[in-house]
Amino acid sequence: MADFDEIFGSQPALIGMIHVQALPGTPRQTLPLAEVVERAAREAEAFAAAGFDGVMVENMHDCPYLRREVGPEIVAAMTRVGLEVKARAGLPLGVQILAGANRAALAVAQAVGASFIRAEALVFAHVADEGWMDGDAGELMRYRRQIGAEGIAVLTDIKKKHSAHQVTADVDILATARAAELFLADGVIITAGETGQAASPSEVEQVGREVAIATLVGSGLTVDNLADYHAAAGFIVGSSLKHSGRWDGALDPDKLAAMRRACDAIRRGR
């Protein structure tokens, strides 16, 4: 297993989300791949300049997403993006490939020297926008061993956003986190119902207290509410750092600086 503390050092870790522009072959693609790569790299530089502790690339603009399996063109493009982002930012890098393409994300992470992936549906099943997703921890952790990627942390969403969890309504978020820990996740990510919605501070505190692996917050974080999650090991922030407050907007340097200050205030209080 990978060590979250070794990757990021001081806690809470502040991780900037890079919403990569639409990749080749996807319905919304308008830019050549070289421009997609350059835009992602410029965002990475902005996060580094603002003092963020890490960055993550996600193929957010590729909607509607495929379920679990993406084409080789996506893997190749994300590898190219990841290499340039890592070179330009000089920060720990994470990879997420939607939707639930966890093995593809791990392969890209291994190829580019990334430090972690964000996984979906690692444990338990749920209904996502893309349809039914079974848990894939068994396959993913065996694949991590097969390709020699044990040093890459697997951070997984639990009771993730944009999903229905009625079929597991009798399994609360703490039990889900414990299952992820048992199934060798290196951290769990707590979100709300949709992108931009705030997670429950009490859930973050409860999970962080009861499991030994890192507990992160992965949606709805703002400068004003960051302190509510003082118990978290890390923050993954994207939408609120944009001029528009939307995930598809442009980064606002002033908001990046303010978020860094808010995270530093939490560190000083520990």
Coordinates of C-alpha atoms in Angstrom, one line a residue:
M1 CA 0.0 0.0 0.0
A2 CA 1.0 3.6 -0.6
D3 CA 1.4 6.1 2.2
F4 CA -0.6 9.3 1.9
D5 CA 1.5 11.1 4.4
E6 CA 4.7 10.3 2.4
I7 CA 3.2 11.7 -0.7
F8 CA 2.0 15.0 0.7
G9 CA 3.8 15.6 4.0
S10 CA 1.9 18.2 5.9
Q11 CA -1.9 17.8 6.4
P12 CA -4.4 18.8 5.2
A13 CA -3.1 18.4 1.7
L14 CA -4.6 20.9 -0.8
I15 CA -5.1 19.3 -4.2
G16 CA -6.2 21.3 -7.3
M17 CA -8.4 19.6 -9.8
I18 CA -7.7 20.1 -13.5
H19 CA -10.7 19.5 -15.6
V20 CA -9.1 18.4 -18.9
Q21 CA -10.7 19.7 -22.1
A22 CA -12.6 17.1 -24.3
L23 CA -10.2 14.5 -25.6
P24 CA -10.0 13.0 -29.1
G25 CA -13.1 11.1 -30.2
T26 CA -15.4 12.4 -27.6
P27 CA -18.6 14.3 -28.5
R28 CA -17.5 17.7 -27.2
Q29 CA -14.0 17.8 -28.6
T30 CA -13.2 21.1 -30.3
L31 CA -9.5 21.6 -29.6
P32 CA -6.5 19.8 -31.0
L33 CA -4.8 17.6 -28.5
A34 CA -1.8 19.9 -28.3
E35 CA -4.0 22.7 -27.1
V36 CA -5.8 20.4 -24.6
V37 CA -2.4 19.5 -23.1
E38 CA -1.2 23.1 -23.0
R39 CA -4.4 24.3 -21.2
A40 CA -4.0 21.6 -18.6
A41 CA -0.3 22.4 -18.1
R42 CA -1.1 26.2 -17.6
E43 CA -3.6 25.3 -14.9
A44 CA -1.0 23.1 -13.3
E45 CA 1.4 26.0 -13.2
A46 CA -1.2 28.2 -11.7
F47 CA -1.8 25.7 -8.9
A48 CA 1.9 25.3 -8.3
A49 CA 2.4 29.1 -8.2
A50 CA -0.4 29.4 -5.6
G51 CA 1.3 26.9 -3.3
F52 CA -1.0 23.9 -3.7
D53 CA 0.3 20.5 -2.5
G54 CA -0.8 18.5 -5.5
V55 CA -2.8 18.5 -8.7
M56 CA -5.1 16.0 -10.3
V57 CA -6.2 15.5 -13.9
E58 CA -9.7 14.4 -14.8
N59 CA -11.3 14.0 -18.2
M60 CA -14.4 15.9 -17.1
H61 CA -15.2 17.4 -20.5
D62 CA -15.6 13.9 -22.1
C63 CA -19.2 13.6 -21.2
P64 CA -21.3 11.6 -21.8
Y65 CA -18.9 9.1 -20.2
L66 CA -18.2 5.5 -20.9
R67 CA -18.6 3.1 -18.1
R68 CA -15.4 1.4 -16.8
E69 CA -13.9 0.8 -20.2
V70 CA -12.5 3.7 -22.3
G71 CA -10.7 3.5 -25.6
P72 CA -6.9 3.5 -26.1
E73 CA -7.2 7.0 -27.5
I74 CA -8.3 8.3 -24.1
V75 CA -5.5 6.4 -22.3
A76 CA -2.9 7.8 -24.7
A77 CA -4.2 11.4 -24.5
M78 CA -4.4 11.3 -20.7
T79 CA -0.8 10.0 -20.6
R80 CA 0.3 12.9 -22.8
V81 CA -1.6 15.4 -20.5
G82 CA -0.2 13.8 -17.4
L83 CA 3.4 13.9 -18.5
E84 CA 3.2 17.6 -19.3
V85 CA 1.3 18.5 -16.2
K86 CA 3.8 16.7 -14.0
A87 CA 6.7 18.3 -15.7
R88 CA 5.3 21.8 -15.5
A89 CA 3.8 21.7 -11.9
G90 CA 6.5 19.7 -10.2
L91 CA 3.9 18.5 -7.7
P92 CA 2.4 15.1 -6.7
L93 CA 0.0 14.2 -9.5
G94 CA -3.3 12.3 -9.4
V95 CA -5.2 10.7 -12.3
Q96 CA -9.0 10.1 -12.6
I97 CA -10.6 8.7 -15.8
L98 CA -14.3 8.9 -16.0
A99 CA -16.4 7.0 -15.5
G100 CA -15.0 4.5 -13.1
A101 CA -12.1 3.6 -15.5
N102 CA -9.9 2.8 -12.6
R103 CA -7.5 0.4 -14.3
A104 CA -7.0 2.9 -17.1
A105 CA -6.2 5.6 -14.6
L106 CA -3.7 3.4 -12.8
A107 CA -2.0 2.5 -16.1
V108 CA -1.7 6.2 -16.9
A109 CA -0.5 7.0 -13.4
Q110 CA 2.2 4.3 -13.7
A111 CA 3.3 5.6 -17.1
V112 CA 3.6 9.2 -16.1
G113 CA 5.0 8.8 -12.6
A114 CA 1.9 10.0 -10.8
S115 CA 1.4 9.5 -7.1
F116 CA -2.2 8.6 -6.8
I117 CA -5.5 7.8 -8.6
R118 CA -9.1 8.7 -7.7
A119 CA -11.2 5.6 -8.1
E120 CA -14.9 5.2 -8.3
A121 CA -17.0 2.2 -7.1
L122 CA -14.1 0.4 -5.5
V123 CA -16.4 -1.2 -3.0
F124 CA -20.1 -1.9 -3.1
A125 CA -22.3 -1.3 -6.1
H126 CA -24.3 1.8 -7.1
V127 CA -26.2 3.2 -10.0
A128 CA -24.2 6.0 -11.6
D129 CA -25.2 8.4 -14.5
E130 CA -23.7 5.8 -16.8
G131 CA -25.6 2.9 -15.3
W132 CA -24.9 0.1 -12.8
M133 CA -21.3 -0.2 -11.4
D134 CA -20.1 -3.1 -9.4
G135 CA -17.2 -2.8 -7.0
D136 CA -13.8 -3.5 -8.6
A137 CA -11.4 -3.6 -5.7
G138 CA -10.4 -7.2 -6.4
E139 CA -9.5 -6.6 -10.0
L140 CA -7.9 -3.2 -9.4
M141 CA -5.6 -4.3 -6.6
R142 CA -4.5 -7.3 -8.5
Y143 CA -3.8 -5.1 -11.5
R144 CA -1.8 -2.7 -9.3
R145 CA 0.4 -5.7 -8.2
Q146 CA 0.7 -7.0 -11.8
I147 CA 2.1 -3.7 -13.2
G148 CA 4.3 -2.9 -10.2
A149 CA 2.3 0.1 -9.2
E150 CA 2.0 -0.6 -5.4
G151 CA 3.6 2.8 -4.7
I152 CA 0.6 4.6 -6.4
A153 CA -2.1 5.4 -3.8
V154 CA -5.7 4.5 -4.6
L155 CA -8.0 7.1 -3.1
T156 CA -11.6 6.1 -3.6
D157 CA -15.0 7.9 -3.5
I158 CA -17.5 6.3 -1.1
K159 CA -21.2 7.0 -1.5
K160 CA -20.1 9.1 -4.4
K161 CA -21.8 12.0 -6.0
H162 CA -24.0 11.7 -9.1
S163 CA -25.1 8.3 -8.0
A164 CA -28.0 6.5 -6.4
H165 CA -27.2 4.4 -3.3
Q166 CA -30.7 3.0 -2.4
V167 CA -29.5 -0.6 -3.0
T168 CA -26.9 -0.1 -0.2
A169 CA -29.0 2.2 2.0
D170 CA -28.6 -0.2 4.9
V171 CA -24.8 0.3 4.6
D172 CA -23.8 3.6 6.1
I173 CA -20.8 5.7 5.1
L174 CA -18.7 4.5 7.9
A175 CA -19.3 0.8 7.0
T176 CA -18.4 1.7 3.4
A177 CA -15.2 3.4 4.5
R178 CA -14.2 0.4 6.6
A179 CA -14.8 -1.9 3.6
A180 CA -12.6 0.3 1.5
E181 CA -9.9 0.1 4.1
L182 CA -10.2 -3.7 4.3
F183 CA -10.0 -3.8 0.5
L184 CA -6.7 -2.0 0.5
A185 CA -7.7 1.6 -0.4
D186 CA -5.1 4.2 0.7
G187 CA -7.7 6.8 1.3
V188 CA -11.5 7.6 1.1
I189 CA -13.1 10.6 -0.5
I190 CA -16.4 12.0 0.8
T191 CA -18.6 14.1 -1.4
A192 CA -22.2 15.2 -1.5
G193 CA -24.9 14.6 -4.1
E194 CA -23.6 16.6 -7.0
T195 CA -20.5 18.6 -8.1
G196 CA -20.2 21.8 -6.1
Q197 CA -22.4 20.6 -3.3
A198 CA -20.9 20.5 0.2
A199 CA -20.1 17.3 1.9
S200 CA -21.3 16.6 5.5
P201 CA -18.7 17.8 8.0
S202 CA -20.0 15.3 10.6
E203 CA -19.5 12.4 8.1
V204 CA -15.9 13.6 7.4
E205 CA -15.1 13.8 11.1
Q206 CA -16.7 10.4 11.9
V207 CA -14.9 8.6 9.1
G208 CA -11.6 10.3 9.8
R209 CA -11.8 9.2 13.4
E210 CA -12.8 5.6 12.7
V211 CA -10.5 4.5 9.9
A212 CA -6.7 4.5 9.7
I213 CA -6.5 5.5 6.1
A214 CA -6.7 9.1 4.9
T215 CA -10.1 10.8 4.7
L216 CA -10.5 13.5 2.1
V217 CA -13.2 15.9 1.0
G218 CA -13.9 15.9 -2.7
S219 CA -16.8 18.3 -3.5
G220 CA -18.3 21.6 -2.5
L221 CA -15.2 23.1 -0.9
T222 CA -15.0 26.9 -0.6
V223 CA -12.9 29.4 1.2
D224 CA -15.9 30.0 3.5
N225 CA -16.5 26.4 4.5
L226 CA -13.0 24.8 4.4
A227 CA -12.6 25.2 8.2
D228 CA -15.7 23.0 8.7
Y229 CA -13.6 20.1 7.5
H230 CA -10.6 20.6 9.8
A231 CA -10.5 16.9 10.5
A232 CA -9.8 15.9 6.9
A233 CA -6.4 14.7 5.6
G234 CA -6.9 16.4 2.3
F235 CA -9.0 18.6 0.1
I236 CA -9.7 18.1 -3.6
V237 CA -10.9 21.5 -5.0
G238 CA -12.0 22.6 -8.4
S239 CA -15.3 24.4 -9.2
S240 CA -15.1 27.1 -6.5
L241 CA -11.7 28.1 -7.8
K242 CA -13.1 29.2 -11.2
H243 CA -14.2 32.7 -12.1
S244 CA -17.7 31.4 -12.7
G245 CA -17.8 29.0 -9.7
R246 CA -18.5 26.3 -12.3
W247 CA -16.3 23.3 -13.1
D248 CA -16.1 24.4 -16.8
G249 CA -14.9 27.9 -16.1
A250 CA -11.4 29.4 -16.0
L251 CA -9.2 29.5 -12.9
D252 CA -9.2 32.7 -10.8
P253 CA -5.7 33.3 -9.3
D254 CA -7.2 35.3 -6.4
K255 CA -9.4 32.4 -5.5
L256 CA -6.4 30.0 -5.6
A257 CA -4.5 32.3 -3.2
A258 CA -7.5 32.6 -0.9
M259 CA -7.9 28.8 -0.7
R260 CA -4.2 28.4 0.1
R261 CA -4.5 30.8 3.0
A262 CA -7.6 29.1 4.3
C263 CA -5.8 25.7 4.2
D264 CA -2.8 27.2 6.0
A265 CA -5.1 28.5 8.7
I266 CA -6.3 25.0 9.4
R267 CA -2.7 23.7 9.5
R268 CA -1.8 26.4 12.1
G269 CA -4.7 25.3 14.2
R270 CA -3.6 21.7 14.5

